[in-house]
Short mmCIF file of C-alpha atoms in Angstrom, two decimals:
data_model
loop_
_atom_site.label_atom_id
_atom_site.label_comp_id
_atom_site.label_asym_id
_atom_site.label_seq_id
_atom_site.Cartn_x
_atom_site.Cartn_y
_atom_site.Cartn_z
CA MET A 1 -0.09 -0.08 -0.06
CA LYS A 2 1.27 3.61 -0.98
CA VAL A 3 0.88 6.03 1.98
CA THR A 4 1.42 9.69 1.01
CA VAL A 5 2.08 11.85 4.14
CA VAL A 6 1.35 15.42 4.31
CA SER A 7 1.40 18.06 6.69
CA ARG A 8 -1.80 20.23 7.43
CA SER A 9 -0.93 22.85 4.86
CA GLY A 10 -0.61 20.03 2.24
CA ARG A 11 3.26 19.90 2.10
CA GLU A 12 4.70 16.56 1.44
CA VAL A 13 6.22 15.41 4.80
CA VAL A 14 7.87 12.16 3.85
CA LYS A 15 9.13 12.71 0.46
CA GLY A 16 8.07 10.30 -2.25
CA GLY A 17 5.95 8.37 0.10
CA LEU A 18 5.93 5.32 2.07
CA GLU A 19 5.36 1.61 0.88
CA LEU A 20 3.75 -0.64 3.43
CA ASN A 21 2.38 -3.90 3.08
CA ASP A 22 -1.40 -4.14 2.41
CA SER A 23 -2.13 -5.47 6.22
CA ALA A 24 0.05 -2.65 7.77
CA THR A 25 -1.96 -0.61 11.05
CA ALA A 26 -1.62 2.98 11.75
CA ALA A 27 0.95 1.85 14.36
CA ASP A 28 2.84 0.37 11.49
CA LEU A 29 2.46 3.53 9.67
CA GLN A 30 3.78 5.57 12.83
CA GLN A 31 6.94 3.48 12.97
CA ALA A 32 7.74 3.81 9.24
CA ILE A 33 7.51 7.72 9.53
CA HIS A 34 9.79 7.48 12.55
CA LYS A 35 12.49 5.28 10.77
CA ARG A 36 12.72 8.13 8.11
CA THR A 37 12.36 11.22 10.35
CA LYS A 38 13.93 10.40 13.65
CA LYS A 39 12.37 13.58 15.17
CA PHE A 40 9.10 12.11 14.81
CA TYR A 41 8.72 9.35 17.54
CA PRO A 42 5.29 7.75 17.13
CA SER A 43 3.80 9.48 20.29
CA ARG A 44 4.39 13.21 18.65
CA GLN A 45 2.67 12.23 15.44
CA ARG A 46 -1.18 12.66 15.08
CA LEU A 47 -2.34 11.11 12.03
CA THR A 48 -5.66 12.03 10.33
CA LEU A 49 -7.69 11.84 6.98
CA PRO A 50 -7.61 14.75 4.93
CA LEU A 51 -10.45 17.00 5.16
CA PRO A 52 -11.98 18.48 2.08
CA PRO A 53 -11.16 22.21 2.35
CA GLY A 54 -13.60 24.66 3.84
CA LEU A 55 -15.40 21.76 5.85
CA LYS A 56 -15.51 22.58 9.59
CA GLU A 57 -15.60 19.04 10.74
CA LYS A 58 -13.49 17.36 13.04
CA PRO A 59 -10.59 15.13 11.15
CA VAL A 60 -10.78 11.48 11.36
CA VAL A 61 -8.01 10.41 13.70
CA LEU A 62 -6.23 7.18 12.75
CA HIS A 63 -6.37 4.62 15.54
CA TYR A 64 -3.11 3.06 15.89
CA ARG A 65 -4.39 -0.53 16.05
CA LYS A 66 -6.72 -0.57 13.06
CA ALA A 67 -5.53 -1.30 9.41
CA LEU A 68 -4.92 1.35 7.14
CA LYS A 69 -6.90 -0.27 4.53
CA SER A 70 -10.12 0.34 6.91
CA TYR A 71 -9.78 3.81 6.06
CA VAL A 72 -10.08 3.91 2.52
CA GLU A 73 -12.06 2.28 -0.58
CA GLU A 74 -12.24 -1.44 -1.28
CA ASN A 75 -10.35 -1.42 -4.08
CA SER A 76 -7.87 1.62 -3.50
CA ASP A 77 -4.08 0.71 -2.61
CA SER A 78 -3.04 4.24 -1.74
CA ILE A 79 -3.99 6.42 1.13
CA THR A 80 -2.91 10.03 2.07
CA VAL A 81 -2.80 10.88 5.76
CA VAL A 82 -2.10 14.25 7.46
CA LEU A 83 0.42 14.41 9.84
CA LYS A 84 0.45 16.81 12.85
CA ASP A 85 3.61 17.41 15.15
CA LEU A 86 2.21 17.46 18.48
CA GLY A 87 5.71 18.47 19.89
CA PRO A 88 7.89 16.95 22.34
CA GLN A 89 6.15 14.61 24.54
CA VAL A 90 6.47 13.29 27.92
CA SER A 91 4.86 10.26 29.63
CA TYR A 92 1.99 11.02 31.90
CA ARG A 93 3.65 9.38 34.74
CA THR A 94 6.63 11.93 34.34
CA LEU A 95 4.22 14.91 34.30
CA PHE A 96 2.18 13.71 37.10
CA PHE A 97 5.15 12.93 39.10
CA TRP A 98 6.74 16.46 38.64
CA GLU A 99 3.33 18.32 39.05
CA TYR A 100 3.03 16.63 42.53
CA VAL A 101 6.57 16.66 43.98
CA GLY A 102 6.43 20.35 44.16
CA PRO A 103 3.50 20.60 46.83
CA LEU A 104 4.80 17.51 48.39
CA PHE A 105 8.22 19.19 49.10
CA LEU A 106 7.45 22.87 49.16
CA TYR A 107 4.69 22.67 51.65
CA PRO A 108 6.89 21.38 54.60
CA VAL A 109 9.38 24.11 53.77
CA PHE A 110 7.33 26.65 55.14
CA TYR A 111 6.36 24.71 58.17
CA PHE A 112 9.90 23.44 59.24
CA PHE A 113 12.17 26.26 58.15
CA PRO A 114 12.31 30.08 59.43
CA VAL A 115 10.88 31.08 56.24
CA TYR A 116 8.71 33.89 57.72
CA ARG A 117 12.01 35.89 59.03
CA TYR A 118 12.82 36.84 55.16
CA PHE A 119 9.18 38.30 55.18
CA GLY A 120 10.06 40.34 58.08
CA TYR A 121 8.50 38.47 60.81
CA LYS A 122 10.96 38.11 63.54
CA GLY A 123 10.64 36.16 67.31
CA GLU A 124 9.54 32.78 67.90
CA ARG A 125 6.63 30.82 66.00
CA ILE A 126 3.99 29.12 68.09
CA ILE A 127 2.56 26.18 65.74
CA HIS A 128 -0.76 25.04 66.68
CA PRO A 129 -1.93 21.44 66.19
CA GLY A 130 -3.83 22.08 63.46
CA GLN A 131 -1.09 23.29 61.53
CA THR A 132 0.91 20.23 62.33
CA TYR A 133 -2.19 17.93 61.18
CA ALA A 134 -2.55 20.26 58.11
CA LEU A 135 0.98 19.39 57.34
CA TYR A 136 0.10 15.63 57.57
CA TYR A 137 -2.99 15.97 55.58
CA TRP A 138 -1.32 17.90 52.65
CA CYS A 139 1.72 15.52 52.26
CA PHE A 140 -0.42 12.55 52.64
CA HIS A 141 -2.44 13.50 49.74
CA TYR A 142 0.23 14.35 47.41
CA PHE A 143 2.16 11.32 48.50
CA LYS A 144 -1.09 9.08 47.47
CA ARG A 145 -1.33 11.10 44.18
CA ILE A 146 2.20 10.04 43.53
CA MET A 147 1.82 6.47 44.39
CA GLU A 148 -1.45 6.50 42.36
CA THR A 149 0.51 7.78 39.40
CA PHE A 150 3.08 4.80 39.52
CA PHE A 151 0.65 2.05 40.65
CA VAL A 152 -2.90 2.91 40.12
CA HIS A 153 -3.82 4.86 37.03
CA ARG A 154 -4.22 3.31 33.62
CA PHE A 155 -3.93 6.29 31.16
CA SER A 156 -6.15 6.67 27.70
CA HIS A 157 -3.02 8.47 26.25
CA ALA A 158 0.61 7.67 26.81
CA THR A 159 1.88 10.94 26.67
CA SER A 160 1.10 14.72 27.10
CA PRO A 161 3.22 17.67 25.56
CA LEU A 162 6.28 18.71 27.29
CA SER A 163 5.00 22.22 27.35
CA ASN A 164 2.23 20.91 29.85
CA VAL A 165 4.94 20.17 32.30
CA PHE A 166 5.52 23.73 32.87
CA ARG A 167 2.14 24.77 32.53
CA ASN A 168 1.09 22.34 35.33
CA CYS A 169 3.81 22.59 37.67
CA ALA A 170 3.44 26.21 37.64
CA TYR A 171 -0.08 25.82 38.78
CA TYR A 172 0.62 23.20 41.25
CA TRP A 173 3.50 24.70 43.03
CA SER A 174 2.27 28.17 42.84
CA PHE A 175 -0.98 27.43 44.63
CA GLY A 176 1.04 24.77 47.04
CA SER A 177 3.19 27.78 48.30
CA TYR A 178 0.53 30.16 48.50
CA ILE A 179 -1.22 28.04 50.65
CA ALA A 180 1.48 26.78 52.63
CA TYR A 181 2.36 30.32 53.25
CA TYR A 182 -0.84 31.12 54.85
CA VAL A 183 -1.44 27.85 56.89
CA ASN A 184 2.10 28.01 58.46
CA HIS A 185 1.95 31.72 58.99
CA PRO A 186 3.32 32.97 62.33
CA LEU A 187 -0.08 34.98 62.74
CA TYR A 188 -2.11 31.95 61.58
CA THR A 189 -5.35 32.00 63.55
CA PRO A 190 -6.78 28.35 63.85
CA VAL A 191 -10.30 27.47 63.75
CA SER A 192 -12.18 25.47 66.96
CA ASP A 193 -10.93 22.32 67.61
CA LEU A 194 -14.40 20.70 66.34
CA GLN A 195 -14.55 22.60 63.15
CA MET A 196 -10.76 21.20 62.38
CA LYS A 197 -11.66 17.56 63.35
CA ILE A 198 -14.66 17.73 61.27
CA GLY A 199 -12.73 19.15 58.19
CA PHE A 200 -9.73 16.62 58.43
CA GLY A 201 -12.10 13.79 59.34
CA PHE A 202 -14.56 14.28 56.52
CA GLY A 203 -11.33 15.26 54.06
CA LEU A 204 -9.73 11.88 55.07
CA LEU A 205 -12.95 9.92 54.30
CA CYS A 206 -13.08 11.49 50.77
CA GLN A 207 -9.31 10.73 50.45
CA ILE A 208 -10.04 7.21 50.89
CA SER A 209 -13.39 7.23 48.58
CA ASN A 210 -11.26 8.78 46.03
CA PHE A 211 -8.67 5.97 46.23
CA TYR A 212 -11.42 3.46 45.64
CA CYS A 213 -12.87 5.50 42.80
CA HIS A 214 -9.53 5.20 41.28
CA VAL A 215 -9.31 1.37 41.64
CA LEU A 216 -12.32 1.25 40.13
CA LEU A 217 -11.57 3.00 37.12
CA ARG A 218 -8.14 1.12 36.76
CA ASN A 219 -10.39 -2.07 36.87
CA LEU A 220 -12.22 -0.94 33.82
CA ARG A 221 -9.23 -0.86 31.38
CA SER A 222 -6.97 -3.96 30.62
CA PRO A 223 -3.05 -3.95 31.39
CA ASP A 224 -1.97 -3.91 27.81
CA GLY A 225 -2.60 -0.32 27.67
CA ASN A 226 -5.33 0.38 25.11
CA GLY A 227 -6.89 2.84 27.13
CA GLY A 228 -10.46 3.00 25.60
CA TYR A 229 -13.74 3.71 27.37
CA GLN A 230 -16.09 1.69 29.51
CA ILE A 231 -19.28 2.78 31.49
CA PRO A 232 -18.02 3.10 35.07
CA ARG A 233 -19.91 0.88 37.63
CA GLY A 234 -20.11 0.61 41.37
CA PHE A 235 -19.67 2.68 44.39
CA LEU A 236 -20.68 6.45 43.55
CA PHE A 237 -20.12 5.87 40.03
CA ASN A 238 -23.62 4.64 39.83
CA ILE A 239 -24.83 7.90 40.84
CA VAL A 240 -22.29 10.36 39.12
CA THR A 241 -20.28 9.92 36.31
CA CYS A 242 -16.94 11.53 37.62
CA ALA A 243 -17.07 10.29 41.22
CA ASN A 244 -13.52 10.50 41.20
CA TYR A 245 -13.62 14.45 40.80
CA THR A 246 -16.46 14.57 43.19
CA THR A 247 -14.44 12.82 46.03
CA GLU A 248 -11.37 14.98 45.16
CA ILE A 249 -13.50 18.29 45.50
CA TYR A 250 -14.79 17.31 48.69
CA GLN A 251 -11.54 16.31 49.79
CA TRP A 252 -9.96 19.82 49.71
CA LEU A 253 -13.38 21.33 51.04
CA GLY A 254 -12.44 19.04 54.24
CA PHE A 255 -9.00 20.75 54.20
CA ASN A 256 -10.21 24.13 53.77
CA ILE A 257 -13.00 23.66 56.79
CA ALA A 258 -9.99 22.56 58.73
CA THR A 259 -7.68 25.08 57.94
CA GLN A 260 -9.74 28.17 56.76
CA THR A 261 -7.51 30.40 54.76
CA VAL A 262 -8.75 32.52 51.60
CA ALA A 263 -5.68 30.86 49.70
CA GLY A 264 -7.24 27.35 50.15
CA TYR A 265 -10.62 28.12 49.10
CA VAL A 266 -9.46 30.21 45.83
CA PHE A 267 -7.38 26.86 45.11
CA LEU A 268 -10.59 24.82 45.56
CA VAL A 269 -12.69 27.14 43.24
CA VAL A 270 -10.00 26.87 40.60
CA ALA A 271 -9.57 23.16 41.18
CA THR A 272 -13.58 22.79 40.93
CA SER A 273 -13.99 24.55 37.73
CA ILE A 274 -11.05 22.71 36.03
CA MET A 275 -12.30 19.53 37.14
CA THR A 276 -15.87 20.40 36.06
CA ASN A 277 -14.72 21.25 32.59
CA TRP A 278 -13.05 17.86 32.57
CA ALA A 279 -16.25 16.07 34.26
CA LEU A 280 -18.33 17.59 31.38
CA ALA A 281 -16.25 16.51 28.36
CA LYS A 282 -16.22 12.82 29.89
CA HIS A 283 -19.79 12.65 30.50
CA ARG A 284 -20.53 14.13 26.90
CA ARG A 285 -18.07 11.45 25.63
CA LEU A 286 -19.48 8.78 27.21
CA LYS A 287 -23.15 9.50 26.28
CA LYS A 288 -22.25 9.96 22.70
CA LEU A 289 -20.26 6.68 22.71
CA PHE A 290 -22.86 4.58 24.44
CA ASP A 291 -26.01 5.79 22.49
CA GLY A 292 -27.67 2.50 23.01
CA LYS A 293 -27.46 1.88 19.39
CA ASP A 294 -25.80 -1.41 17.41
CA GLY A 295 -25.84 -3.47 20.32
CA ARG A 296 -24.18 -0.90 22.43
CA PRO A 297 -25.39 -0.41 26.04
CA LYS A 298 -27.07 3.05 26.61
CA TYR A 299 -25.40 5.37 28.99
CA PRO A 300 -27.60 5.61 32.37
CA ARG A 301 -28.80 8.79 33.64
CA ARG A 302 -26.21 10.40 36.12
CA TRP A 303 -25.28 13.16 37.67
CA VAL A 304 -21.97 14.96 35.84
CA ILE A 305 -19.80 15.60 38.89
CA LEU A 306 -21.78 17.43 41.76
CA PRO A 307 -24.87 16.38 42.80
CA PRO A 308 -27.51 18.12 43.57
CA PHE A 309 -26.04 21.02 41.01
CA LEU A 310 -24.52 19.30 38.22
CA MET B 1 -40.18 35.39 20.79
CA ALA B 2 -36.69 34.37 20.11
CA GLY B 3 -36.56 37.06 17.25
CA PHE B 4 -37.81 39.92 19.68
CA LEU B 5 -35.28 38.97 22.17
CA SER B 6 -32.40 38.94 19.59
CA VAL B 7 -33.56 42.50 18.46
CA LEU B 8 -33.60 43.76 21.88
CA ARG B 9 -30.26 42.42 22.54
CA ARG B 10 -28.94 44.43 19.47
CA LEU B 11 -30.44 47.40 20.21
CA TYR B 12 -28.91 47.30 23.84
CA LEU B 13 -25.67 46.62 22.60
CA SER B 14 -25.67 49.53 20.15
CA VAL B 15 -26.69 51.88 22.43
CA TYR B 16 -24.23 50.42 25.06
CA ASN B 17 -21.27 50.80 22.80
CA TRP B 18 -22.07 54.13 21.37
CA ALA B 19 -22.72 55.47 24.70
CA VAL B 20 -19.25 54.43 25.82
CA PHE B 21 -17.93 55.83 22.60
CA VAL B 22 -19.26 59.11 23.47
CA GLY B 23 -17.88 58.73 27.17
CA TRP B 24 -14.16 58.03 25.76
CA LEU B 25 -14.65 61.03 23.11
CA GLN B 26 -15.54 63.27 25.86
CA VAL B 27 -12.19 62.22 27.74
CA LEU B 28 -10.08 62.78 24.49
CA VAL B 29 -11.48 66.23 23.68
CA LEU B 30 -11.14 67.14 27.26
CA ALA B 31 -7.74 65.94 27.49
CA VAL B 32 -6.31 67.41 24.36
CA LYS B 33 -8.05 70.95 25.34
CA THR B 34 -6.39 70.84 28.70
CA LEU B 35 -3.25 69.85 27.47
CA LYS B 36 -3.13 72.76 24.98
CA GLU B 37 -4.50 75.46 27.26
CA SER B 38 -3.48 74.66 30.68
CA GLY B 39 -0.40 71.85 30.24
CA HIS B 40 -0.23 68.12 31.20
CA GLU B 41 -0.55 68.89 35.22
CA GLN B 42 -3.95 69.90 34.84
CA VAL B 43 -5.20 66.89 32.37
CA TYR B 44 -6.18 64.37 35.04
CA SER B 45 -8.51 66.73 37.22
CA ALA B 46 -10.17 67.97 34.13
CA VAL B 47 -10.80 64.25 32.68
CA GLU B 48 -11.39 62.75 36.18
CA ARG B 49 -15.38 62.64 35.82
CA PRO B 50 -15.82 61.12 32.35
CA LEU B 51 -12.99 59.41 32.93
CA GLN B 52 -14.48 57.56 35.88
CA LEU B 53 -17.44 57.17 34.20
CA SER B 54 -15.89 55.49 31.31
CA GLN B 55 -13.30 53.13 33.34
CA THR B 56 -12.64 53.10 37.04
CA ALA B 57 -9.47 54.96 37.47
CA ALA B 58 -7.37 54.31 40.69
CA VAL B 59 -6.49 57.46 42.42
CA LEU B 60 -3.03 58.01 42.35
CA GLU B 61 -0.75 60.64 43.83
CA THR B 62 0.54 60.99 40.25
CA GLN B 63 -2.24 62.82 38.95
CA ASN B 64 -0.16 65.57 37.95
CA HIS B 65 2.35 63.65 35.55
CA ILE B 66 2.75 63.90 31.89
CA LEU B 67 2.34 59.82 31.83
CA VAL B 68 -1.24 60.41 32.78
CA SER B 69 -1.81 62.48 29.75
CA SER B 70 -0.20 59.99 27.29
CA LEU B 71 -2.01 57.28 29.11
CA VAL B 72 -5.58 58.97 28.85
CA ILE B 73 -4.96 59.70 25.21
CA SER B 74 -3.80 56.28 24.26
CA TRP B 75 -6.82 54.42 25.94
CA SER B 76 -9.44 57.11 24.69
CA ILE B 77 -8.47 56.88 21.01
CA THR B 78 -8.21 53.40 21.19
CA GLU B 79 -11.47 52.71 22.87
CA ILE B 80 -13.31 55.34 20.48
CA ILE B 81 -12.62 53.43 17.78
CA ARG B 82 -13.12 49.99 19.21
CA TYR B 83 -16.69 51.00 20.67
CA SER B 84 -17.37 52.67 17.45
CA PHE B 85 -16.61 49.63 15.60
CA PHE B 86 -18.61 47.59 17.82
CA GLY B 87 -21.30 50.21 17.69
CA MET B 88 -21.60 49.99 13.76
CA LYS B 89 -21.71 46.32 13.42
CA GLU B 90 -24.74 45.98 15.96
CA ALA B 91 -26.55 49.13 14.55
CA LEU B 92 -25.82 48.64 10.92
CA GLY B 93 -24.43 44.72 10.59
CA PHE B 94 -21.37 46.07 9.34
CA ALA B 95 -18.55 48.60 9.74
CA PRO B 96 -16.67 50.66 7.32
CA SER B 97 -13.32 49.33 5.95
CA TRP B 98 -11.70 52.67 7.24
CA LEU B 99 -12.84 51.91 10.75
CA LEU B 100 -11.73 48.10 10.30
CA TRP B 101 -8.47 49.79 9.42
CA LEU B 102 -8.41 52.02 12.45
CA ARG B 103 -8.94 49.39 14.75
CA TYR B 104 -6.56 47.02 13.57
CA SER B 105 -3.68 49.50 12.80
CA THR B 106 -3.61 52.24 15.53
CA PHE B 107 -2.49 49.67 18.25
CA LEU B 108 0.86 49.61 16.47
CA VAL B 109 1.82 52.94 17.83
CA LEU B 110 -1.13 53.30 20.76
CA TYR B 111 -0.13 49.93 22.60
CA PRO B 112 3.25 50.91 22.79
CA THR B 113 2.32 54.37 24.42
CA GLY B 114 -0.29 53.02 26.53
CA ILE B 115 1.71 50.20 27.81
CA THR B 116 4.68 52.54 28.73
CA SER B 117 2.37 54.93 30.11
CA GLU B 118 0.97 51.96 32.65
CA VAL B 119 4.14 50.84 33.30
CA GLY B 120 5.60 54.16 33.92
CA LEU B 121 3.01 55.38 36.11
CA ILE B 122 2.96 52.06 38.49
CA TYR B 123 6.58 52.47 38.63
CA ILE B 124 6.37 55.96 39.80
CA ALA B 125 3.55 55.29 42.17
CA LEU B 126 5.26 52.58 44.16
CA PRO B 127 6.89 54.63 46.95
CA TYR B 128 3.38 56.29 47.58
CA ILE B 129 1.70 52.89 47.33
CA LYS B 130 3.90 51.47 50.05
CA ASN B 131 3.71 54.61 52.35
CA SER B 132 0.04 54.74 52.23
CA GLU B 133 -0.83 51.20 53.03
CA LYS B 134 -3.89 51.70 50.78
CA TYR B 135 -6.01 48.48 49.70
CA CYS B 136 -3.66 46.36 52.23
CA ILE B 137 -4.98 43.47 54.55
CA ARG B 138 -2.84 42.25 57.43
CA MET B 139 -2.77 39.41 59.28
CA PRO B 140 -3.91 37.80 62.10
CA ASN B 141 -7.57 37.62 61.09
CA LYS B 142 -10.23 35.36 60.79
CA TRP B 143 -9.84 34.22 57.55
CA ASN B 144 -6.07 33.94 57.34
CA PHE B 145 -5.80 36.27 54.24
CA SER B 146 -3.46 38.88 53.27
CA PHE B 147 -3.07 41.68 50.54
CA ASP B 148 -0.11 44.09 49.71
CA TYR B 149 -0.76 46.52 47.37
CA TYR B 150 2.68 47.14 46.91
CA TYR B 151 3.70 43.82 46.09
CA ALA B 152 0.75 43.02 44.13
CA ALA B 153 1.81 46.20 42.08
CA ILE B 154 5.60 44.75 41.50
CA LEU B 155 3.59 41.66 40.45
CA ALA B 156 1.63 43.55 37.89
CA LEU B 157 4.80 45.01 36.71
CA GLY B 158 6.32 41.59 36.52
CA ILE B 159 3.39 40.36 34.30
CA TYR B 160 3.90 42.99 31.71
CA VAL B 161 7.21 41.63 30.93
CA PRO B 162 5.80 38.45 28.92
CA GLY B 163 2.38 39.76 28.47
CA SER B 164 3.15 42.70 26.28
CA PRO B 165 4.87 40.93 23.61
CA HIS B 166 2.36 38.01 23.73
CA MET B 167 -0.64 40.90 23.48
CA TYR B 168 1.24 42.77 20.74
CA GLY B 169 1.89 39.71 18.90
CA TYR B 170 -1.45 38.46 19.10
CA MET B 171 -2.84 41.89 17.63
CA LEU B 172 -0.52 41.46 15.01
CA ALA B 173 -1.63 38.19 14.14
CA GLN B 174 -5.31 39.33 14.27
CA ARG B 175 -4.63 42.21 12.24
CA LYS B 176 -3.16 39.99 9.30
CA ARG B 177 -6.36 38.06 9.75
CA ALA B 178 -9.02 40.73 9.65
CA LEU B 179 -7.30 42.67 6.94
CA SER B 180 -6.47 39.79 4.66
CA LYS B 181 -9.95 38.70 4.80
CA SER B 182 -11.50 42.23 4.25
CA LYS B 183 -9.09 42.22 0.94
CA ARG B 184 -10.62 38.93 -0.20
CA GLU B 185 -14.43 39.86 0.20
#
């Protein structure tokens, strides 16, 4: 099969095209392109079918396991694919590790070291029990996240653009420092003992639920890493599509009830809006995929992320 | 019902955009007039009212500075063009090609002058901001929150460093797109 590889502007990316055998898959094509152009390792390539100009539809992305033949007419022996360079990629594990390691180590710096001296606060610091519990809670949270990244999560895509490392680290590391600054401040005003216990207790419960949600999600995917989407079931997933985000949001709420800082609540609002966007996309995707036609199950009626609001 | 609402929306947007246009026109005329008759020291007090109506302006000790004039003039020319452009589109359904050209060309000069004025004024105001303690919130308090206007202003200055080339580059790309599109029509 003759394959012509062009860029989105129509320029030929692989001069002279490629010759692959008839049963070749998109993955084979990616390997062949990588052989010709070292820079384009497979995870950096996005291959689509060409779109007629002016059409506003989304292009068809070639699935790596499908045969190239399946994308063209019966009797055709050639195909043209459009290659988009996704830029340098890193594995999701790398991305998540660097995002989470910042908050894990930066927060304790504000607790243990005399940082506030450099902000002009002299003299001894009295550490309230709530601040110590907050340290344990926070570090446990990010330690859990790192463990889940390496041992629990099964990712739908193997990689993410390198630029996301900088963007995401800026987000996590900045907010981590911003919150740590206030919770560990020498002039920190703790909440009542009861409020603190309720906050951390509720938060811990949600963290455990969150872990269970992650385990359930993991078991939806097979270990050979094809990703793919299934209808999540069991535990809170029976009521809400993105129960993992729900428990994560409530977990942060618990932390904020216990520590009461504007910085913490700002973080909660921003994180909630980001997760809500993801949840809406996931819910929509699942509803579209599981439309009840052609033997596919129909996606059940569920809350998206935050019952009773959304 | 839907038709009626969309007409109402267009009417509202037309009136709004033209009103803001008039506000900024006032600011510009007053600013230039005062500049010629009384000098740059008097510009701020002359335009304060209409300026506040068109845009909330921070009360700065630096009201007598020449950069206030350049700021006000840069902003008002930009906004006059922008709001009349929107106003035309809402009211008439299109905007004349010279207005389109102005909208996508004046920024070439006015962005640098406006940004320089903004940055300059913030910089000059820094010692006043630090001493006045205005808008500052200190700890301890129930919500464990603090705000320091002085450091926020320095952060704002920092944002201008990557922000200005980004905005300018974006406008250049927009200009290319808008002016080539109109040429093709």
